[in-house]
Coordinates of C-alpha atoms in Angstrom, one line a residue:
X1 CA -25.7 32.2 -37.2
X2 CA -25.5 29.5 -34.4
X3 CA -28.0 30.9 -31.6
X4 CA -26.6 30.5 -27.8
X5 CA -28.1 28.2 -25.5
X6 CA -30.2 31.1 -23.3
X7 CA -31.3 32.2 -26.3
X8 CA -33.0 28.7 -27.1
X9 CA -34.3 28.4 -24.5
X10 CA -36.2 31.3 -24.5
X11 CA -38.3 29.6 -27.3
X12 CA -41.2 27.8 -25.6
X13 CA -41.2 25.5 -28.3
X14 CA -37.6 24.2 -27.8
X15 CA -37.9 23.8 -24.3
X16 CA -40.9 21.5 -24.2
X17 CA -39.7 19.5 -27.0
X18 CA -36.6 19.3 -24.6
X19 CA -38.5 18.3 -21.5
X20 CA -41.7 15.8 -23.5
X21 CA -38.8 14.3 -25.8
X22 CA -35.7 13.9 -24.3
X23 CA -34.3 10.7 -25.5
X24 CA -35.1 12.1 -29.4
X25 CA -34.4 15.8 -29.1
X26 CA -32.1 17.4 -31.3
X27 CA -31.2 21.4 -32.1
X28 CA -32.8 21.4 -35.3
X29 CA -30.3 24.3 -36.3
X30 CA -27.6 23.5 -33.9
X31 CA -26.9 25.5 -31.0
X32 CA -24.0 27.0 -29.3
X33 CA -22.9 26.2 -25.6
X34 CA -20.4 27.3 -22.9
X35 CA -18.8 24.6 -21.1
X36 CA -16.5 25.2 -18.0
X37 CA -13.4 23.0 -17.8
X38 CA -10.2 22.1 -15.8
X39 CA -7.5 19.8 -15.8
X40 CA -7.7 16.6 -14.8
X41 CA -6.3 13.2 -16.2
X42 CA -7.0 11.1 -17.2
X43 CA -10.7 12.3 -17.5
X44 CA -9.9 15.6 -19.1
X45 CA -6.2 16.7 -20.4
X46 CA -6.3 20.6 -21.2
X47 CA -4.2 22.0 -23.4
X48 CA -3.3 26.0 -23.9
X49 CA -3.7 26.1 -27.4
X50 CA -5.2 24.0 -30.3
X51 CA -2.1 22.6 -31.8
X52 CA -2.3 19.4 -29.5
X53 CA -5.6 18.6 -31.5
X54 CA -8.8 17.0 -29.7
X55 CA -11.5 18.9 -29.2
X56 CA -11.2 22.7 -28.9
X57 CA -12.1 25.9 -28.2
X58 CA -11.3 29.5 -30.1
X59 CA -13.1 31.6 -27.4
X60 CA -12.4 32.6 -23.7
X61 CA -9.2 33.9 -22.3
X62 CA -6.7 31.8 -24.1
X63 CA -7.1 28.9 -26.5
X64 CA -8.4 25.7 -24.9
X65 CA -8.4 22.2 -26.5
X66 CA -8.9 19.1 -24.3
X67 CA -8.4 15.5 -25.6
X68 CA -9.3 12.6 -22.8
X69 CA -12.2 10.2 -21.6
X70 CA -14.1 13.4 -21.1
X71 CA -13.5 15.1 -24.7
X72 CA -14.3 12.1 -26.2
X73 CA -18.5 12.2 -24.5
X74 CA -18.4 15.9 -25.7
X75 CA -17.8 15.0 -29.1
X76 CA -20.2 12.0 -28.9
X77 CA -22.9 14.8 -27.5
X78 CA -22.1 17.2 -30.2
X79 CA -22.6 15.1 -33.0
X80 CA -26.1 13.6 -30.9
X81 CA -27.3 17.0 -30.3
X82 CA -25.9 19.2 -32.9
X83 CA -24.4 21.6 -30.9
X84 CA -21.1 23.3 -30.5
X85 CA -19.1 24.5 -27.5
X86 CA -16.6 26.7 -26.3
X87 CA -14.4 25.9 -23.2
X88 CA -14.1 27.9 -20.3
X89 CA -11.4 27.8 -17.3
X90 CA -11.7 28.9 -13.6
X91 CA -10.0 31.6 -12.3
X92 CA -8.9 29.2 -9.5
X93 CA -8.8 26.4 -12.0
X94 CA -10.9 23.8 -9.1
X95 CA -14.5 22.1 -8.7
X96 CA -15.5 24.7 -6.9
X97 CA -15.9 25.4 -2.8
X98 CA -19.0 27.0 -1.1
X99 CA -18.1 30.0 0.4
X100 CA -19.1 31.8 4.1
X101 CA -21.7 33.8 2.1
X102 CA -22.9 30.7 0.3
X103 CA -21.3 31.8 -3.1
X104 CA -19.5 28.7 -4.9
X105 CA -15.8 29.5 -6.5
X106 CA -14.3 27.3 -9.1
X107 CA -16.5 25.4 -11.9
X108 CA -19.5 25.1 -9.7
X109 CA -19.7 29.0 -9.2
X110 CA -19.5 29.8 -13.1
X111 CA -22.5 27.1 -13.1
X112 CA -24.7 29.1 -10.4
X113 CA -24.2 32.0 -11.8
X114 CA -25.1 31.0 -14.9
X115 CA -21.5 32.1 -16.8
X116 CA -21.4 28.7 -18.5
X117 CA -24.2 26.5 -19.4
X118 CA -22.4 23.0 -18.5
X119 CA -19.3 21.6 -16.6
X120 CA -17.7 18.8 -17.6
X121 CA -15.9 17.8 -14.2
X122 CA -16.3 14.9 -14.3
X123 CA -18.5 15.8 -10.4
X124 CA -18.4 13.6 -8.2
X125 CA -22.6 13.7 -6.8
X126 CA -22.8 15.6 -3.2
X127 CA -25.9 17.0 -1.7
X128 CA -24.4 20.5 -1.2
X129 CA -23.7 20.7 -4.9
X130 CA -27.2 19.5 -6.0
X131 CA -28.8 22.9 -4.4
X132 CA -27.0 25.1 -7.3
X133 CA -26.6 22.5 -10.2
X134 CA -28.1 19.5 -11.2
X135 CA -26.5 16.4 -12.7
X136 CA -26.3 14.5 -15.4
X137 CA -26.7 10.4 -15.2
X138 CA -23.6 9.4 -13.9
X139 CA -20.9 7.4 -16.1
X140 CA -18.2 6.4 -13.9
X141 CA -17.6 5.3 -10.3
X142 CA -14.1 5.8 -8.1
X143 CA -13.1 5.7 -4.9
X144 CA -10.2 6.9 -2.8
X145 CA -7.0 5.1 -2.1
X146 CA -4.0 5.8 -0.3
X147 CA -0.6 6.3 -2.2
X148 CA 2.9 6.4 -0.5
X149 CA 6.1 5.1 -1.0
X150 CA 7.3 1.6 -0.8
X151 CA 10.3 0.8 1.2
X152 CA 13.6 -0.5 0.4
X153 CA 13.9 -4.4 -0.7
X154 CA 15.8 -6.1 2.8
X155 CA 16.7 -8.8 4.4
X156 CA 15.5 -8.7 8.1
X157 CA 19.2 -9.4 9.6
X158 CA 17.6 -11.7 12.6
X159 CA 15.4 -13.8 10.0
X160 CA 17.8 -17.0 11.8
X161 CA 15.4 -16.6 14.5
X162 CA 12.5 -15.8 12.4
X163 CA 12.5 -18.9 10.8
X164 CA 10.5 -20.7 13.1
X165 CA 7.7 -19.4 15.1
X166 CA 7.7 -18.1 18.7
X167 CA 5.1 -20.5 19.4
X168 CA 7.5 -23.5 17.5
X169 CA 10.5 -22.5 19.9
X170 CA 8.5 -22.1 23.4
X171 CA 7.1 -25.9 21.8
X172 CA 11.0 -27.3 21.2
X173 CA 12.3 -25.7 24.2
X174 CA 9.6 -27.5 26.3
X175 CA 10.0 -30.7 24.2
X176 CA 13.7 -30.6 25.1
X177 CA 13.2 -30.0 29.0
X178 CA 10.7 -33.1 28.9
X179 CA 13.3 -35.3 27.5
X180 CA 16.1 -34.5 29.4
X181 CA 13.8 -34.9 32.7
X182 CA 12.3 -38.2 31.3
X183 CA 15.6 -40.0 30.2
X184 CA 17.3 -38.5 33.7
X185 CA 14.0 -40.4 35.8
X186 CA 14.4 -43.5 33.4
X187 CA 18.6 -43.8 34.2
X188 CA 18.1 -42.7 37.8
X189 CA 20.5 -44.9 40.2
X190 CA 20.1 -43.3 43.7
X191 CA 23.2 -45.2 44.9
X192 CA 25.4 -44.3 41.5
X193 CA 27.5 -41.8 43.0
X194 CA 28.2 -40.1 39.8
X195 CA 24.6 -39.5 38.5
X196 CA 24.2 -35.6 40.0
X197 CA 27.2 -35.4 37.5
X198 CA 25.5 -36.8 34.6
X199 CA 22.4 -34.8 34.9
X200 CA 24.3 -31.7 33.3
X201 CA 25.9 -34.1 30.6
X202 CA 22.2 -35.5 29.5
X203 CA 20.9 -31.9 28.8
X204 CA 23.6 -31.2 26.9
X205 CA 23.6 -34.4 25.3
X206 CA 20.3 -33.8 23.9
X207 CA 20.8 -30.0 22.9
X208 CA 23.9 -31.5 20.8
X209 CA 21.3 -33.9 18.9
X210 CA 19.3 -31.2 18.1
X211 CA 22.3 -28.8 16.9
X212 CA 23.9 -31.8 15.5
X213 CA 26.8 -31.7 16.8
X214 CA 29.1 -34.8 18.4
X215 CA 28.6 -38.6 18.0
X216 CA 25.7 -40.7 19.4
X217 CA 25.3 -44.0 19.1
X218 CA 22.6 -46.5 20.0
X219 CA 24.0 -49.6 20.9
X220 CA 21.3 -52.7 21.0
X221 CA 22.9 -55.8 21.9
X222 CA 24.0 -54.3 25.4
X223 CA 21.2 -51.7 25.6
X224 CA 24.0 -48.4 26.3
X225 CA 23.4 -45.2 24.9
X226 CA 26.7 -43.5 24.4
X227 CA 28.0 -40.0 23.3
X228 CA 30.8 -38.7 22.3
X229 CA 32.1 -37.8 26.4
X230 CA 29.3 -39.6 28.3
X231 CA 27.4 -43.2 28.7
X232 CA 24.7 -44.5 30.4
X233 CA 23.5 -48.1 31.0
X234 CA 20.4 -48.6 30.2
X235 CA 17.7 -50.6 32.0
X236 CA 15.1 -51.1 29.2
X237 CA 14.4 -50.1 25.8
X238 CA 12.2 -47.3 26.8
X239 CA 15.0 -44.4 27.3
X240 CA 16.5 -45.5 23.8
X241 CA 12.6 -44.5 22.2
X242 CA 13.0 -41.4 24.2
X243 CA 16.0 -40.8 22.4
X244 CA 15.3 -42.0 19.1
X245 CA 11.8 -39.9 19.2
X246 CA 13.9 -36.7 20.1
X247 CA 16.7 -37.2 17.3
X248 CA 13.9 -37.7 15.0
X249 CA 12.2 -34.9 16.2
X250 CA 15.4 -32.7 15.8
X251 CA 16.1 -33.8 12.2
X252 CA 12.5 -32.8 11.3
X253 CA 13.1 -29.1 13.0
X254 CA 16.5 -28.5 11.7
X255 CA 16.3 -29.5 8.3
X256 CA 12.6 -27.3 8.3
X257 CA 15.1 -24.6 9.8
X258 CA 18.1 -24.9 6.9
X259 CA 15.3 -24.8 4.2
X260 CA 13.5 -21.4 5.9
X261 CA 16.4 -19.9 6.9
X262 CA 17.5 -20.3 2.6
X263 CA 14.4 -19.0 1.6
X264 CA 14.6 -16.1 3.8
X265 CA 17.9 -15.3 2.5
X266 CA 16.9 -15.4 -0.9
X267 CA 14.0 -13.4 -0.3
X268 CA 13.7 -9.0 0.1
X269 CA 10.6 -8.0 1.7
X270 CA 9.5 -4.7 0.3
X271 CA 7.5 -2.9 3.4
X272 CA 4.4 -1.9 2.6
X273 CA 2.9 -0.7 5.9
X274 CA 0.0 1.8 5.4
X275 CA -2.6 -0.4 3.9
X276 CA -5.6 1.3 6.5
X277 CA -7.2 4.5 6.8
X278 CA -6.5 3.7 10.3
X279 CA -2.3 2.7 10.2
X280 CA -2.7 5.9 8.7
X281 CA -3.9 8.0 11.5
X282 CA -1.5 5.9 13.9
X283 CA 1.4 6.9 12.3
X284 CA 2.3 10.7 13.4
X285 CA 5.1 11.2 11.3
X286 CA 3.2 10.3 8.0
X287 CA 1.4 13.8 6.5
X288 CA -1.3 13.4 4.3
X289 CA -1.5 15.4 0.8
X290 CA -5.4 16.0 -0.5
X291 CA -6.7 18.3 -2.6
X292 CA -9.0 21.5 -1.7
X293 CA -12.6 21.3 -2.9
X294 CA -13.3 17.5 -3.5
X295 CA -15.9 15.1 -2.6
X296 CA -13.4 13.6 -0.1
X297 CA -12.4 17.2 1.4
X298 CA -16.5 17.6 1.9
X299 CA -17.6 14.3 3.5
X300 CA -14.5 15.0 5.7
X301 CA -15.7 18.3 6.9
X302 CA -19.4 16.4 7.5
X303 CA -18.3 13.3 9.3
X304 CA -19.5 13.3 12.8
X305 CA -17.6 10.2 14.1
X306 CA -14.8 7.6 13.0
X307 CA -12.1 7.2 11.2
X308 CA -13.1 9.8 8.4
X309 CA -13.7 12.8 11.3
X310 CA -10.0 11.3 12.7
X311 CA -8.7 12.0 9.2
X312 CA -10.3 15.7 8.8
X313 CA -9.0 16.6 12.5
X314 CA -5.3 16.0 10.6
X315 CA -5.3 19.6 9.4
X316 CA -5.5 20.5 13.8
X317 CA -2.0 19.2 14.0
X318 CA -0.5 19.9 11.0
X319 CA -0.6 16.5 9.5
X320 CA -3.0 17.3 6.9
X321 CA -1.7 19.7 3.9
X322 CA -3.8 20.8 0.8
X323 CA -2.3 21.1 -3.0
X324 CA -4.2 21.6 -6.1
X325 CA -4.2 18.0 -8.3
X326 CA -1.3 19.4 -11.1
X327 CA 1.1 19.3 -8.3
X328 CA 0.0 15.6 -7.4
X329 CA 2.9 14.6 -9.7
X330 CA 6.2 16.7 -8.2
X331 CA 4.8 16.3 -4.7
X332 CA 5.0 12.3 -5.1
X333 CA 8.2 12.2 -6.7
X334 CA 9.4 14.5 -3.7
X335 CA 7.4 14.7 -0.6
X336 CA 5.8 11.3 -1.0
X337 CA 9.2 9.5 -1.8
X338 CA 11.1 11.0 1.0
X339 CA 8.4 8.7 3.1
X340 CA 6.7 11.5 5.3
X341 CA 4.0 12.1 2.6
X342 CA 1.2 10.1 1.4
X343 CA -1.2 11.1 -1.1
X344 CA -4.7 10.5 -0.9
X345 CA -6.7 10.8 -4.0
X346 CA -9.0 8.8 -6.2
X347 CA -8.2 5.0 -7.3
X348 CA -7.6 6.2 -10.8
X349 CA -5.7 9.2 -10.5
X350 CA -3.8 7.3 -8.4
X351 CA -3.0 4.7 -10.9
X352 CA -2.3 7.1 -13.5
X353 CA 0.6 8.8 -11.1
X354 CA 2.1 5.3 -10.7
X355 CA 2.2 4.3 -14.3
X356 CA 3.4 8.1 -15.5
X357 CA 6.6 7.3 -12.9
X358 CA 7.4 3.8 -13.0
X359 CA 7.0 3.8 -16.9
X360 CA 9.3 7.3 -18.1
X361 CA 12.7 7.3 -18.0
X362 CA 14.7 7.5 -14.5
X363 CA 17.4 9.0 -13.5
X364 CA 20.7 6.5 -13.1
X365 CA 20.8 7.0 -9.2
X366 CA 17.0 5.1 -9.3
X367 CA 17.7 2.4 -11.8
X368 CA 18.6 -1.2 -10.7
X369 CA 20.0 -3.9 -12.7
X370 CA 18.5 -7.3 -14.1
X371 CA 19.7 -9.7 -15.4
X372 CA 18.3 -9.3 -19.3
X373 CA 18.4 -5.0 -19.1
X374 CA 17.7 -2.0 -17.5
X375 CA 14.5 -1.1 -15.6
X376 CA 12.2 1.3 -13.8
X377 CA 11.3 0.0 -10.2
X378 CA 7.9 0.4 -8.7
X379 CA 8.5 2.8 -6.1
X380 CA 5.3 3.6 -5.0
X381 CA 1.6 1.4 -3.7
X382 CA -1.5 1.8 -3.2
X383 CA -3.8 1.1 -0.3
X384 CA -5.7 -2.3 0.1
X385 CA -8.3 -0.1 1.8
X386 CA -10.4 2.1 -0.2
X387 CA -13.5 4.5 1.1
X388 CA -15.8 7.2 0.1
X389 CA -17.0 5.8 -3.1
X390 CA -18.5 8.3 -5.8
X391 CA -20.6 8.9 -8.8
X392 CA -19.1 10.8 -11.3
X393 CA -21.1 13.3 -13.4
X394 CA -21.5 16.2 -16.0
X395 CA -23.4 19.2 -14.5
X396 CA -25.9 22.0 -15.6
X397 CA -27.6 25.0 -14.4
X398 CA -30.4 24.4 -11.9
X399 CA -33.2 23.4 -13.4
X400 CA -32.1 23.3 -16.9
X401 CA -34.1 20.5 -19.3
X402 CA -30.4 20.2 -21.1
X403 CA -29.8 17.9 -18.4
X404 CA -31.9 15.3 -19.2
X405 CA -31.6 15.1 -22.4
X406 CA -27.8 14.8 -21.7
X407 CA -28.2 12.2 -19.5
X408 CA -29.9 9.7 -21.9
X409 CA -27.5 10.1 -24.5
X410 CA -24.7 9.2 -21.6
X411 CA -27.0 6.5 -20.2
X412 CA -26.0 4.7 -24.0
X413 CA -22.1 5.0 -23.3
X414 CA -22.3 3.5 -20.2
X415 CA -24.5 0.7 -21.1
X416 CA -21.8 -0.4 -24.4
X417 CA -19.0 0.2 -22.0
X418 CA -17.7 3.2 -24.0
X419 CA -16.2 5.3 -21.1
X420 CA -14.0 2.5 -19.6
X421 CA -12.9 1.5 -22.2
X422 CA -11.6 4.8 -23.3
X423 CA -10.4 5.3 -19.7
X424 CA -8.4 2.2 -19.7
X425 CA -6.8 3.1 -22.9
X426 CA -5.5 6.2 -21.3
X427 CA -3.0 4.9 -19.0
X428 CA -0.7 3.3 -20.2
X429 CA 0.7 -0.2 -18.1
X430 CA -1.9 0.7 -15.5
X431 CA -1.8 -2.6 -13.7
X432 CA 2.5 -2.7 -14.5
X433 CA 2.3 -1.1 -10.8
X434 CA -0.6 -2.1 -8.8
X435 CA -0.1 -5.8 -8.3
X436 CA 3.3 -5.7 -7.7
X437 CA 4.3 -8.4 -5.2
X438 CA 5.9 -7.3 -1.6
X439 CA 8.5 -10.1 -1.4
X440 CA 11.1 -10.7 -4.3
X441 CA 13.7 -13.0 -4.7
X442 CA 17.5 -12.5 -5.9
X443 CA 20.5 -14.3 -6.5
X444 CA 23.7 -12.5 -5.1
X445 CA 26.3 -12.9 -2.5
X446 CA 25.1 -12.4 1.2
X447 CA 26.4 -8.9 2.2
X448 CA 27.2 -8.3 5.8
X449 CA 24.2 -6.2 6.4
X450 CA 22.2 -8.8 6.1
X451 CA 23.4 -11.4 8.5
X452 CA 24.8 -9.0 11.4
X453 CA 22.5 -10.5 13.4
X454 CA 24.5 -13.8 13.5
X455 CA 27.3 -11.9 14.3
X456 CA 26.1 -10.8 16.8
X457 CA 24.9 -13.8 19.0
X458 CA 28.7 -15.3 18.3
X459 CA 30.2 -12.4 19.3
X460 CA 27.9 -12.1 22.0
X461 CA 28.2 -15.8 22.7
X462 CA 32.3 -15.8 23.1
X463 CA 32.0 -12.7 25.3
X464 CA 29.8 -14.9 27.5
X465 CA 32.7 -17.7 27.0
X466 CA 35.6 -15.6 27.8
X467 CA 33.5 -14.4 31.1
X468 CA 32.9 -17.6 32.3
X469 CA 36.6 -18.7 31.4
X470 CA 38.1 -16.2 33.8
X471 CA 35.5 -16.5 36.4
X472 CA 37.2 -20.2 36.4
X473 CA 40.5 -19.4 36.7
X474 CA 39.8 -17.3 39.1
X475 CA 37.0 -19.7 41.1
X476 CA 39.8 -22.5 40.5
X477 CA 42.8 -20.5 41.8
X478 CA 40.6 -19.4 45.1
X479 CA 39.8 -23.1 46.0
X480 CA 43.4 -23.4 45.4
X481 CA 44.5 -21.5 47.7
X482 CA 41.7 -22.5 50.3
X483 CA 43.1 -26.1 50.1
X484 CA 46.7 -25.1 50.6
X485 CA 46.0 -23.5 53.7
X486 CA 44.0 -26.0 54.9
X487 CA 45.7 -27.9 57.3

C-alpha cells in the first residue's frame, strides 16, 4: 500500500536523500500526496467529476479532475517522482487571505495547517505568504492589465474642422490677414476716392481664392488683377506674386483639406480611452472589478504612496467592488459592457476572457455584417499599461524538502519552454483580440449622424444671413426716411 507523504517523511532516511539529492530523488515505492486546488483558467480547469478526463482525483468531498497548464506539470511530477495525488478544494474556493488573528483561509490556510501537502495555485510570490509556505521555483511570469469595453465605431460629426490642425488654421487665418493688408498697401491710391470701398472687396477677394469660389484672372500685358465684381490697376508686378503666392497657397490647403476630410469620412474611430492606471482613477464613473485575496488586492493594501494607494482608496467611495474570478466572465459580458465596469486582472486571464467572447457564438443583436460573412466583433481591450508584475509558483508546507526537489524538476520545464507552450495552446485565437486596431474603415452611404455638424454651420450661417438681411431693410428704410425729411 502507497504510504502518505507525513508518513515518509517520518523516515530519516527519505528525508536526507530528499534534502543531499534533490535533483535525483525519487519515492522508491511511490508515495501518496494531498494537493489543494481551485479553478482557474487557463492554468488549472476543475472539473466536478472525472468524466472530463485529465488528471483526477477519487478522494475528498466530491470527485475532482483538472486538465490545464497546471495538470499537465502534475503529471510530469508524478511520473518524475513516482507519486500519486489526490485533489483537494477550499471551502471558500480562493488563494487564501490572512486573517485578524493571523490564520490564512483559502488554499494557503489548508497549507499552514498542514491539511494538504502542496497547492498548485499557480501563487503568485509575496512576503506575507512566504512566513506559512514556501515556494517552489517559479515557472511563469504575469502582470496586471486593465479590461473594459471598447466604444462604438463613429464618425466625429465636426471632423470638417478636424481636418486640419488648430495650429494650421490660426497659420491660414494669419496668412490671409497678411495678404489682404499687403496687396491693400501695394494698390493704395490716397486720392482714389473709391479705395475705402475696395478694402472690403480685396478681403473678400482673397477668402474666395481660398474657397474657390468666383473668377480671377491675372491679366499681364496691362498688369490688372481682376475678379469676378472688382479690379484694380496694378502698379508693378509685385501684388500679382502676392496673389499668385496666395492662390498657390490655397490650392495646396484645400486639396490637403478634400483628401482629409475623405479619409475621415471613411474612417470609424473606436474609443479606447482607459489605457492608464491613472485615466483610470480620473474617471469617477468607471468602477473597478478585482478579485479578493490576490497579489494585486495585497500590494494594494501595502502601498504607501501613488497611483497603486489611489487605486486601493477606490473601495472608500465605492468605486472599487470585489468578485471571485468564476464570475469574471458574466460580469464582463454585463457590468463591463454597459461601460461603468472595468476589470482588472492578470494579462492572461484577461486574454483568455477576450478570446472565450469574441470567438463563441453571439447573439443577432451583437453581430455586424461583412462583406464575405458573419462575424463576432471585438468588444472589449486591454490596457497599454500594465503593473505589479509576478512570479508564479507551486507551494508546500513550511519547511518541507518536497520543495526543492519539486523545484528542479520545474526548473527543466521552464528551461525547454514547456509551460508556454502549453499555455499558449490553451487559448484559443488569443491575439484575434489584442491587437485589434482603433480606427477602421468602411464603405457605405454617409448617414446624417455623421455630418450634422455641417448642418449645422449652414444652418447657422443663413440664420446669420437672414439677420443681417433684415437689419438692412430696416437700416435702408430708416435712412430713407431720414433723407425724405430732410429738407
Amino acid at each position: 500500500m502507497v504510504r502518505s507523504l507525513q508518513e515518509l517523511l517520518s523516515n530519516a532516511s527519505v528525508v536526507s536523500d530528499m534534502v543531499h539529492n534533490p535533483k535525483t530523488f525519487r519515492f522508491r515505492d511511490g508515495a501518496s500526496l494531498v494537493a489543494a486546488v481551485v479553478d482557474w483558467p487557463p492554468h488549472v480547469i476543475l472539473k466536478g467529476d472525472t468524466s472530463a478526463g485529465g488528471a483526477s482525483s477519487t478522494g475528498g468531498r466530491r470527485h475532482l479532475s483538472i486538465r490545464g497548464p497546471m495538470a499537465n506539470l502534475l503529471t510530469v511530477l508524478t511520473q518524475k517522482l513516482n507519486f500519486t495525488y489526490t485533489l483537494v478544494e477550499p471551502d471558500d474556493r480562493a488563494w487564501g487571505t490572512k486573517l485578524p488573528n493571523g490564520s490564512w483561509t483559502g488554499m494557503l490556510g489548508l497549507v499552514s495547517r498542514q491539511e494538504v501537502d502542496i497547492a498548485l495555485g499557480p501563487f503568485g510570490h509575496t512576503e506575507s505568504r512566504t512566513e506559512v509556505a514556501d515556494f517552489t521555483r517559479s515557472f511563469f511570469f504575469d502582470d496586471r492589465s486593465i479590461l473594459a469595453r471598447k466604444g462604438v465605431p463613429e464618425i466625429d460629426p465636426w471632423s470638417f474642422v478636424f481636418s486640419l490642425a488648430p495650429m494650421v488654421w490660426l497659420v491660414l487665418l494669419g496668412a490671409l490677414l497678411a495678404v489682404w493688408a499687403a496687396m491693400w498697401l501695394l494698390t493704395y491710391e490716397p486720392r482714389a476716392s473709391g479705395h475705402r470701398l475696395q478694402v472690403g472687396a480685396i478681403l473678400f477677394h482673397h477668402l474666395r481664392v481660398l474657397l474657390h469660389q468666383g473668377e480671377c484672372k491675372v491679366l499681364c500685358n496691362v498688369s490688372v488683377v481682376a475678379s469676378a465684381d472688382m479690379t484694380w490697376t496694378a502698379v508693378t508686378g509685385r501684388e500679382m506674386v502676392v496673389v499668385g503666392g496666395w492662390s498657390l497657397t490655397g490650392m495646396v490647403v484645400t486639396w490637403s483639406y478634400c483628401s482629409n476630410l475623405m479619409s475621415l469620412l471613411a474612417v470609424r474611430h473606436v474609443a479606447q480611452p482607459l489605457h492608464t492606471v491613472r485615466a483610470l482613477l480620473d474617471d469617477a464613473s468607471i468602477t473597478v472589478i478585482l478579485e479578493p485575496g490576490t497579489v494585486l488586492t495585497d500590494v494594494l493594501e501595502n502601498s504607501k504612496s501613488g497611483e497603486l494607494r489611489e487605486l486601493g482608496e477606490l473601495r472608500q467611495v465605492g468605486r472599487l467592488r470585489y468578485q471571485v474570478a468564476t464570475t469574471f466572465p458574466e460580469a464582463l459580458d454585463t457590468l463591463v459592457r454597459r461601460g461603468d465596469h472595468v476589470l482588472v486582472s492578470t494579462s492572461l486571464f484577461a486574454d483568455l476572457l477576450i478570446s472565450h467572447l469574441s470567438s463563441r457564438v453571439l447573439p443577432s443583436s451583437r453581430r455586424r455584417k461583412t462583406t464575405d460573412n458573419l462575424v463576432c466583433r471585438c468588444d472589449f481591450y486591454k490596457a497599454r499599461q500594465t503593473f505589479v508584475t509576478s512570479t508564479y509558483c507551486m507551494i508546500g508546507q513550511k519547511g518541507s524538502p518536497l520543495v526543492p526537489v519539486m523545484s528542479h524538476r520545474i526548473r527543466a520545464l521552464v528551461e525547454s519552454g514547456l509551460y508556454n507552450h502549453w499555455l499558449a495552446s490553451s487559448i484559443p485565437e488569443s491575439s484575434s483580440c489584442r491587437h485589434a486596431p482603433s480606427k477602421i474603415t468602411v464603405k457605405e452611404p454617409l448617414a446624417i449622424h455623421s455630418v450634422w455638424g455641417m448642418f449645422v454651420v449652414l444652418g447657422a450661417g443663413l440664420q446669420v444671413a437672414t439677420l443681417v438681411f433684415i437689419l438692412e431693410i430696416i437700416l435702408g428704410r430708416y435712412l430713407h426716411l431720414r433723407l425724405e425729411d430732410t429738407p
